[in-house]
Short mmCIF file of N, CA and C in Angstrom, two decimals:
data_model
loop_
_atom_site.label_atom_id
_atom_site.label_comp_id
_atom_site.label_asym_id
_atom_site.label_seq_id
_atom_site.Cartn_x
_atom_site.Cartn_y
_atom_site.Cartn_z
N UNK A 430 29.86 -20.46 105.27
CA UNK A 430 29.72 -21.84 105.35
C UNK A 430 30.72 -22.54 104.58
N UNK A 431 31.34 -23.58 105.13
CA UNK A 431 32.13 -24.37 104.38
C UNK A 431 31.48 -25.34 103.48
N UNK A 432 32.29 -25.85 102.44
CA UNK A 432 31.74 -26.79 101.57
C UNK A 432 32.64 -27.78 101.13
N UNK A 433 32.26 -28.92 100.69
CA UNK A 433 33.09 -30.15 100.25
C UNK A 433 32.80 -30.50 98.83
N UNK A 434 33.80 -30.22 97.89
CA UNK A 434 33.53 -30.63 96.58
C UNK A 434 34.38 -31.76 96.14
N UNK A 435 33.86 -32.89 95.44
CA UNK A 435 34.61 -33.93 94.81
C UNK A 435 34.79 -33.80 93.48
N UNK A 436 35.92 -33.91 93.08
CA UNK A 436 36.33 -33.72 91.62
C UNK A 436 36.61 -35.33 91.13
N UNK A 437 35.94 -35.59 90.01
CA UNK A 437 36.02 -37.01 89.41
C UNK A 437 36.40 -36.86 87.83
N UNK A 438 37.50 -37.42 87.51
CA UNK A 438 37.76 -37.47 86.13
C UNK A 438 38.13 -38.64 85.46
N UNK A 439 37.68 -38.88 84.21
CA UNK A 439 38.05 -40.09 83.52
C UNK A 439 38.56 -39.45 82.02
N UNK A 440 39.48 -40.29 81.55
CA UNK A 440 40.00 -39.91 80.30
C UNK A 440 39.07 -40.45 78.93
N UNK A 441 38.25 -41.44 79.24
CA UNK A 441 37.43 -41.71 78.13
C UNK A 441 36.15 -42.22 78.58
N UNK A 442 35.24 -42.35 77.70
CA UNK A 442 34.06 -42.70 78.15
C UNK A 442 33.84 -44.32 78.34
N UNK A 443 34.89 -44.94 78.18
CA UNK A 443 34.92 -46.42 78.50
C UNK A 443 35.32 -46.59 79.95
N UNK A 444 35.76 -45.56 80.68
CA UNK A 444 36.11 -45.66 81.98
C UNK A 444 34.84 -45.31 82.98
N UNK A 445 34.88 -45.71 84.00
CA UNK A 445 33.75 -45.54 85.04
C UNK A 445 34.07 -44.70 86.00
N UNK A 446 33.20 -43.58 86.31
CA UNK A 446 33.38 -42.57 87.44
C UNK A 446 32.83 -43.27 88.67
N UNK A 447 31.92 -44.24 88.54
CA UNK A 447 31.28 -44.87 89.77
C UNK A 447 32.43 -45.43 90.87
N UNK A 448 33.40 -45.87 90.44
CA UNK A 448 34.44 -46.36 91.39
C UNK A 448 35.07 -45.24 92.04
N UNK A 449 35.44 -43.98 91.49
CA UNK A 449 35.89 -42.89 92.11
C UNK A 449 34.97 -42.37 92.98
N UNK A 450 33.78 -42.25 92.55
CA UNK A 450 32.64 -41.50 93.38
C UNK A 450 32.39 -42.48 94.77
N UNK A 451 32.22 -43.96 94.56
CA UNK A 451 32.18 -44.76 95.72
C UNK A 451 33.31 -44.52 96.67
N UNK A 452 34.74 -44.50 96.10
CA UNK A 452 35.66 -44.13 97.06
C UNK A 452 35.72 -42.83 97.84
N UNK A 453 35.29 -41.88 96.98
CA UNK A 453 35.04 -40.64 97.73
C UNK A 453 34.10 -40.55 98.73
N UNK A 454 32.95 -41.19 98.48
CA UNK A 454 31.74 -41.32 99.42
C UNK A 454 32.25 -42.12 100.70
N UNK A 455 33.00 -43.19 100.60
CA UNK A 455 33.30 -43.86 101.73
C UNK A 455 34.40 -43.15 102.59
N UNK A 456 35.28 -42.39 101.83
CA UNK A 456 36.31 -41.49 102.57
C UNK A 456 35.62 -40.42 103.24
N UNK A 457 34.61 -39.89 102.59
CA UNK A 457 33.80 -38.68 103.32
C UNK A 457 33.09 -39.28 104.51
N UNK A 458 32.59 -40.54 104.47
CA UNK A 458 31.70 -41.07 105.64
C UNK A 458 32.77 -41.32 106.76
N UNK A 459 34.05 -41.91 106.43
CA UNK A 459 34.96 -42.06 107.55
C UNK A 459 35.38 -40.83 108.18
N UNK A 460 35.42 -39.51 107.40
CA UNK A 460 35.71 -38.35 107.90
C UNK A 460 34.52 -37.47 108.27
N UNK A 461 33.38 -37.96 108.35
CA UNK A 461 32.11 -37.28 108.70
C UNK A 461 31.97 -36.08 107.95
N UNK A 462 32.10 -36.29 106.54
CA UNK A 462 32.08 -35.13 105.58
C UNK A 462 30.83 -35.25 104.78
N UNK A 463 30.41 -34.24 104.46
CA UNK A 463 29.09 -34.05 103.41
C UNK A 463 29.58 -33.54 102.16
N UNK A 464 29.39 -34.39 100.95
CA UNK A 464 29.90 -33.71 99.70
C UNK A 464 28.79 -32.86 99.28
N UNK A 465 29.01 -31.56 99.09
CA UNK A 465 28.07 -30.62 98.68
C UNK A 465 27.98 -30.70 96.96
N UNK A 466 28.88 -30.96 96.44
CA UNK A 466 28.93 -31.01 94.92
C UNK A 466 29.84 -31.90 94.43
N UNK A 467 29.49 -32.61 93.31
CA UNK A 467 30.33 -33.60 92.53
C UNK A 467 30.49 -32.90 91.22
N UNK A 468 31.79 -32.70 90.80
CA UNK A 468 32.26 -32.17 89.49
C UNK A 468 32.90 -33.43 88.78
N UNK A 469 32.04 -33.82 87.64
CA UNK A 469 32.59 -34.87 86.85
C UNK A 469 33.00 -34.28 85.45
N UNK A 470 34.24 -34.78 85.11
CA UNK A 470 34.84 -34.32 83.98
C UNK A 470 35.36 -35.57 83.07
N UNK A 471 35.26 -35.49 81.81
CA UNK A 471 35.82 -36.67 80.96
C UNK A 471 36.65 -35.80 79.92
N UNK A 472 37.91 -36.00 80.25
CA UNK A 472 39.05 -35.34 79.41
C UNK A 472 40.47 -36.07 79.98
N UNK A 473 41.13 -35.97 78.94
CA UNK A 473 42.46 -36.52 79.07
C UNK A 473 43.30 -35.64 80.12
N UNK A 474 44.15 -36.51 80.85
CA UNK A 474 45.15 -35.67 81.87
C UNK A 474 46.29 -34.93 80.99
N UNK A 475 46.37 -35.22 79.85
CA UNK A 475 47.22 -34.57 79.12
C UNK A 475 46.93 -33.13 78.62
N UNK A 476 45.59 -32.72 78.94
CA UNK A 476 45.07 -31.48 78.52
C UNK A 476 45.52 -30.64 79.63
N UNK A 477 45.59 -29.28 79.38
CA UNK A 477 45.89 -28.31 80.39
C UNK A 477 44.98 -28.10 81.53
N UNK A 478 45.57 -27.66 82.58
CA UNK A 478 44.58 -27.63 83.81
C UNK A 478 43.30 -26.76 83.52
N UNK A 479 43.41 -25.62 82.62
CA UNK A 479 42.33 -24.96 82.33
C UNK A 479 41.23 -25.73 81.68
N UNK A 480 41.67 -26.67 80.68
CA UNK A 480 40.83 -27.48 79.87
C UNK A 480 40.16 -28.55 80.96
N UNK A 481 40.82 -28.95 81.98
CA UNK A 481 40.37 -29.99 82.93
C UNK A 481 39.53 -29.28 84.12
N UNK A 482 39.24 -27.86 83.83
CA UNK A 482 38.47 -26.99 84.81
C UNK A 482 38.98 -27.03 86.19
N UNK A 483 40.29 -27.30 86.29
CA UNK A 483 40.84 -27.21 87.77
C UNK A 483 40.77 -25.74 88.17
N UNK A 484 41.18 -24.67 87.30
CA UNK A 484 41.24 -23.36 87.70
C UNK A 484 39.69 -23.10 88.20
N UNK A 485 38.53 -23.40 87.52
CA UNK A 485 37.32 -23.13 87.86
C UNK A 485 37.00 -23.71 89.30
N UNK A 486 37.46 -24.97 89.44
CA UNK A 486 37.11 -25.62 90.74
C UNK A 486 37.73 -24.89 91.77
N UNK A 487 39.03 -24.56 91.66
CA UNK A 487 39.82 -23.90 92.77
C UNK A 487 39.28 -22.51 92.93
N UNK A 488 38.70 -21.72 92.10
CA UNK A 488 38.11 -20.53 92.11
C UNK A 488 36.79 -20.57 92.93
N UNK A 489 36.10 -21.62 93.02
CA UNK A 489 34.96 -21.96 93.85
C UNK A 489 35.30 -21.91 95.27
N UNK A 490 36.50 -22.39 95.54
CA UNK A 490 36.77 -22.79 97.01
C UNK A 490 37.27 -21.68 97.85
N UNK A 491 36.87 -21.68 99.10
CA UNK A 491 37.43 -20.66 100.06
C UNK A 491 38.46 -21.40 100.95
N UNK A 492 39.10 -20.60 101.73
CA UNK A 492 40.12 -21.26 102.66
C UNK A 492 39.78 -22.52 103.33
N UNK A 493 38.53 -22.39 103.93
CA UNK A 493 37.92 -23.35 104.91
C UNK A 493 37.38 -24.71 104.05
N UNK A 494 37.24 -24.45 102.55
CA UNK A 494 36.45 -25.55 102.00
C UNK A 494 37.49 -26.76 101.83
N UNK A 495 36.80 -27.74 101.37
CA UNK A 495 37.62 -29.21 101.14
C UNK A 495 37.44 -29.63 99.67
N UNK A 496 38.42 -30.12 99.07
CA UNK A 496 38.28 -30.60 97.64
C UNK A 496 38.92 -32.17 97.90
N UNK A 497 38.03 -33.05 97.32
CA UNK A 497 38.42 -34.49 97.63
C UNK A 497 38.64 -34.97 95.99
N UNK A 498 39.59 -35.76 95.78
CA UNK A 498 40.04 -36.28 94.38
C UNK A 498 40.44 -37.71 94.80
N UNK A 499 40.24 -38.48 93.71
CA UNK A 499 40.88 -39.93 94.01
C UNK A 499 42.23 -39.95 93.25
N UNK A 500 43.12 -40.85 93.65
CA UNK A 500 44.32 -41.03 92.92
C UNK A 500 45.11 -39.82 93.00
#
């Protein structure tokens, strides 16, 4: 079964993930996709991919899955 995962990241606690989540939900609706999981991370983009959990997320995906990110 294919799944769709949304990845949201902010650098600081002063930033809002709601705008990213709204943009992803709007995109998913236009593409008739159901988001199965939201992964929310608060960490600087200057950190390594491992620290940002990118490797963990990619390991969850199979060839038919979809990963959605903003910007």
